[in-house]
Amino acid sequence: RAYVQSGRRIVVDVDLSKFFDRVSHDILIDRLRKRIDDTGVIRLVRAYLNSGIMDHGVVQSRLEGTPQGGPLSPLLANVLLDEVDKELERRGHCFARYADDANVYVRSKKAGERVMALL
């Protein structure tokens, strides 16, 4: 989290802490079901999420989170955070977001603090 002055705007630099480690599988699958009417695709994503973690040669089950560095993880993050984008748009903010990183452009530090509280 940082505030960076850029001309007449302030940039709120956001990186959601441990986002990929904390993704709820159930919430993500629910959001996907609202957009995708294909049980095969949903089953495939669920298998991807449940693929487990290799730790010293032993596979451990994964109850939450998405594989870091996996090709689907940023896409799934975008699906999960779409409501955040819509709320920022509703409030009239200019922003750029990719997965768990975002820059939100505001006019004052107080507006930046409100954005941080929202996020």
PDB file of C-alpha atoms in Angstrom:
ATOM      1  CA  ARG A   1       0.000   0.000   0.000  1.00  0.00           C
ATOM      2  CA  ALA A   2       1.450   3.309  -1.009  1.00  0.00           C
ATOM      3  CA  TYR A   3       0.387   6.761  -2.013  1.00  0.00           C
ATOM      4  CA  VAL A   4       2.326   8.210  -4.906  1.00  0.00           C
ATOM      5  CA  GLN A   5       1.753  11.749  -6.137  1.00  0.00           C
ATOM      6  CA  SER A   6       1.488  11.824  -9.924  1.00  0.00           C
ATOM      7  CA  GLY A   7       0.772  15.290 -11.237  1.00  0.00           C
ATOM      8  CA  ARG A   8      -2.579  16.359  -9.796  1.00  0.00           C
ATOM      9  CA  ARG A   9      -3.625  12.810  -8.941  1.00  0.00           C
ATOM     10  CA  ILE A  10      -2.617  10.469  -6.163  1.00  0.00           C
ATOM     11  CA  VAL A  11      -2.042   6.817  -7.002  1.00  0.00           C
ATOM     12  CA  VAL A  12      -3.104   4.254  -4.427  1.00  0.00           C
ATOM     13  CA  ASP A  13      -0.896   1.229  -5.109  1.00  0.00           C
ATOM     14  CA  VAL A  14      -2.623  -1.921  -3.830  1.00  0.00           C
ATOM     15  CA  ASP A  15      -1.322  -5.471  -3.540  1.00  0.00           C
ATOM     16  CA  LEU A  16      -3.799  -7.705  -1.700  1.00  0.00           C
ATOM     17  CA  SER A  17      -1.698  -9.530   0.880  1.00  0.00           C
ATOM     18  CA  LYS A  18      -1.527 -13.325   0.441  1.00  0.00           C
ATOM     19  CA  PHE A  19      -4.505 -13.149  -1.926  1.00  0.00           C
ATOM     20  CA  PHE A  20      -3.669 -16.310  -3.868  1.00  0.00           C
ATOM     21  CA  ASP A  21      -3.133 -18.250  -0.620  1.00  0.00           C
ATOM     22  CA  ARG A  22      -6.535 -17.249   0.784  1.00  0.00           C
ATOM     23  CA  VAL A  23      -8.941 -17.666  -2.130  1.00  0.00           C
ATOM     24  CA  SER A  24     -12.035 -19.541  -0.996  1.00  0.00           C
ATOM     25  CA  HIS A  25     -12.705 -22.397  -3.414  1.00  0.00           C
ATOM     26  CA  ASP A  26     -16.437 -22.385  -2.683  1.00  0.00           C
ATOM     27  CA  ILE A  27     -16.868 -18.650  -3.289  1.00  0.00           C
ATOM     28  CA  LEU A  28     -14.804 -18.820  -6.481  1.00  0.00           C
ATOM     29  CA  ILE A  29     -16.732 -21.810  -7.835  1.00  0.00           C
ATOM     30  CA  ASP A  30     -20.024 -20.078  -6.990  1.00  0.00           C
ATOM     31  CA  ARG A  31     -18.957 -16.980  -8.965  1.00  0.00           C
ATOM     32  CA  LEU A  32     -17.865 -19.150 -11.893  1.00  0.00           C
ATOM     33  CA  ARG A  33     -21.206 -20.997 -11.917  1.00  0.00           C
ATOM     34  CA  LYS A  34     -22.980 -17.646 -12.283  1.00  0.00           C
ATOM     35  CA  ARG A  35     -21.002 -17.040 -15.495  1.00  0.00           C
ATOM     36  CA  ILE A  36     -20.376 -20.500 -16.930  1.00  0.00           C
ATOM     37  CA  ASP A  37     -23.118 -23.021 -17.624  1.00  0.00           C
ATOM     38  CA  ASP A  38     -20.805 -25.967 -18.239  1.00  0.00           C
ATOM     39  CA  THR A  39     -20.379 -28.532 -15.469  1.00  0.00           C
ATOM     40  CA  GLY A  40     -17.311 -30.003 -17.179  1.00  0.00           C
ATOM     41  CA  VAL A  41     -15.458 -26.684 -17.027  1.00  0.00           C
ATOM     42  CA  ILE A  42     -16.510 -26.155 -13.401  1.00  0.00           C
ATOM     43  CA  ARG A  43     -15.302 -29.675 -12.527  1.00  0.00           C
ATOM     44  CA  LEU A  44     -11.975 -29.004 -14.276  1.00  0.00           C
ATOM     45  CA  VAL A  45     -11.447 -25.742 -12.354  1.00  0.00           C
ATOM     46  CA  ARG A  46     -12.348 -27.489  -9.078  1.00  0.00           C
ATOM     47  CA  ALA A  47      -9.760 -30.205  -9.852  1.00  0.00           C
ATOM     48  CA  TYR A  48      -7.178 -27.485 -10.589  1.00  0.00           C
ATOM     49  CA  LEU A  49      -7.924 -25.810  -7.247  1.00  0.00           C
ATOM     50  CA  ASN A  50      -7.762 -29.120  -5.358  1.00  0.00           C
ATOM     51  CA  SER A  51      -4.552 -30.274  -7.053  1.00  0.00           C
ATOM     52  CA  GLY A  52      -2.559 -30.043  -3.824  1.00  0.00           C
ATOM     53  CA  ILE A  53       0.882 -28.766  -2.927  1.00  0.00           C
ATOM     54  CA  MET A  54       4.130 -30.709  -3.155  1.00  0.00           C
ATOM     55  CA  ASP A  55       6.103 -30.278   0.084  1.00  0.00           C
ATOM     56  CA  HIS A  56       9.377 -32.227   0.375  1.00  0.00           C
ATOM     57  CA  GLY A  57       8.106 -34.903  -2.011  1.00  0.00           C
ATOM     58  CA  VAL A  58       4.723 -35.308  -0.286  1.00  0.00           C
ATOM     59  CA  VAL A  59       1.472 -34.005  -1.787  1.00  0.00           C
ATOM     60  CA  GLN A  60      -0.605 -32.064   0.731  1.00  0.00           C
ATOM     61  CA  SER A  61      -4.238 -31.265   0.062  1.00  0.00           C
ATOM     62  CA  ARG A  62      -5.226 -27.670  -0.569  1.00  0.00           C
ATOM     63  CA  LEU A  63      -8.404 -26.432   1.115  1.00  0.00           C
ATOM     64  CA  GLU A  64      -8.108 -22.826  -0.029  1.00  0.00           C
ATOM     65  CA  GLY A  65      -5.974 -20.773  -2.378  1.00  0.00           C
ATOM     66  CA  THR A  66      -4.950 -21.121  -6.000  1.00  0.00           C
ATOM     67  CA  PRO A  67      -1.652 -22.450  -7.374  1.00  0.00           C
ATOM     68  CA  GLN A  68       0.789 -19.530  -7.405  1.00  0.00           C
ATOM     69  CA  GLY A  69       2.387 -19.105 -10.780  1.00  0.00           C
ATOM     70  CA  GLY A  70      -0.277 -21.297 -12.363  1.00  0.00           C
ATOM     71  CA  PRO A  71      -1.653 -20.079 -15.680  1.00  0.00           C
ATOM     72  CA  LEU A  72      -5.273 -19.993 -14.492  1.00  0.00           C
ATOM     73  CA  SER A  73      -4.706 -18.262 -11.155  1.00  0.00           C
ATOM     74  CA  PRO A  74      -4.632 -14.646 -12.483  1.00  0.00           C
ATOM     75  CA  LEU A  75      -7.737 -15.310 -14.584  1.00  0.00           C
ATOM     76  CA  LEU A  76      -9.565 -16.789 -11.591  1.00  0.00           C
ATOM     77  CA  ALA A  77      -8.482 -13.798  -9.491  1.00  0.00           C
ATOM     78  CA  ASN A  78     -10.005 -11.492 -12.093  1.00  0.00           C
ATOM     79  CA  VAL A  79     -13.291 -13.413 -11.912  1.00  0.00           C
ATOM     80  CA  LEU A  80     -13.271 -13.257  -8.123  1.00  0.00           C
ATOM     81  CA  LEU A  81     -12.413  -9.536  -7.979  1.00  0.00           C
ATOM     82  CA  ASP A  82     -14.830  -8.419 -10.713  1.00  0.00           C
ATOM     83  CA  GLU A  83     -17.223  -7.104  -8.057  1.00  0.00           C
ATOM     84  CA  VAL A  84     -14.423  -4.906  -6.686  1.00  0.00           C
ATOM     85  CA  ASP A  85     -13.948  -3.451 -10.173  1.00  0.00           C
ATOM     86  CA  LYS A  86     -17.674  -2.757 -10.464  1.00  0.00           C
ATOM     87  CA  GLU A  87     -17.726  -1.005  -7.080  1.00  0.00           C
ATOM     88  CA  LEU A  88     -14.721   1.153  -8.010  1.00  0.00           C
ATOM     89  CA  GLU A  89     -16.442   2.037 -11.303  1.00  0.00           C
ATOM     90  CA  ARG A  90     -19.709   2.796  -9.475  1.00  0.00           C
ATOM     91  CA  ARG A  91     -17.801   5.227  -7.264  1.00  0.00           C
ATOM     92  CA  GLY A  92     -16.288   6.896 -10.348  1.00  0.00           C
ATOM     93  CA  HIS A  93     -12.659   5.894  -9.781  1.00  0.00           C
ATOM     94  CA  CYS A  94     -10.098   5.473 -12.518  1.00  0.00           C
ATOM     95  CA  PHE A  95      -8.060   2.343 -11.880  1.00  0.00           C
ATOM     96  CA  ALA A  96      -6.021  -0.443 -13.407  1.00  0.00           C
ATOM     97  CA  ARG A  97      -6.110  -3.912 -11.864  1.00  0.00           C
ATOM     98  CA  TYR A  98      -4.499  -7.209 -12.758  1.00  0.00           C
ATOM     99  CA  ALA A  99      -5.142 -10.135 -10.418  1.00  0.00           C
ATOM    100  CA  ASP A 100      -4.328  -8.962  -6.867  1.00  0.00           C
ATOM    101  CA  ASP A 101      -2.476  -5.769  -7.875  1.00  0.00           C
ATOM    102  CA  ALA A 102      -4.226  -2.466  -8.541  1.00  0.00           C
ATOM    103  CA  ASN A 103      -3.547   1.208  -8.997  1.00  0.00           C
ATOM    104  CA  VAL A 104      -6.462   3.474  -8.103  1.00  0.00           C
ATOM    105  CA  TYR A 105      -6.200   7.139  -9.080  1.00  0.00           C
ATOM    106  CA  VAL A 106      -7.745   9.617  -6.640  1.00  0.00           C
ATOM    107  CA  ARG A 107      -7.654  13.376  -6.085  1.00  0.00           C
ATOM    108  CA  SER A 108      -6.770  13.477  -2.380  1.00  0.00           C
ATOM    109  CA  LYS A 109      -5.152  11.474   0.362  1.00  0.00           C
ATOM    110  CA  LYS A 110      -8.537  11.269   2.137  1.00  0.00           C
ATOM    111  CA  ALA A 111     -10.086   9.734  -0.991  1.00  0.00           C
ATOM    112  CA  GLY A 112      -7.159   7.300  -1.064  1.00  0.00           C
ATOM    113  CA  GLU A 113      -7.863   6.318   2.533  1.00  0.00           C
ATOM    114  CA  ARG A 114     -11.516   5.657   1.635  1.00  0.00           C
ATOM    115  CA  VAL A 115     -10.397   3.449  -1.278  1.00  0.00           C
ATOM    116  CA  MET A 116      -8.061   1.521   1.022  1.00  0.00           C
ATOM    117  CA  ALA A 117     -10.898   0.974   3.514  1.00  0.00           C
ATOM    118  CA  LEU A 118     -13.104  -0.295   0.678  1.00  0.00           C
ATOM    119  CA  LEU A 119     -10.475  -2.706  -0.578  1.00  0.00           C
TER     120      LEU A 119
END
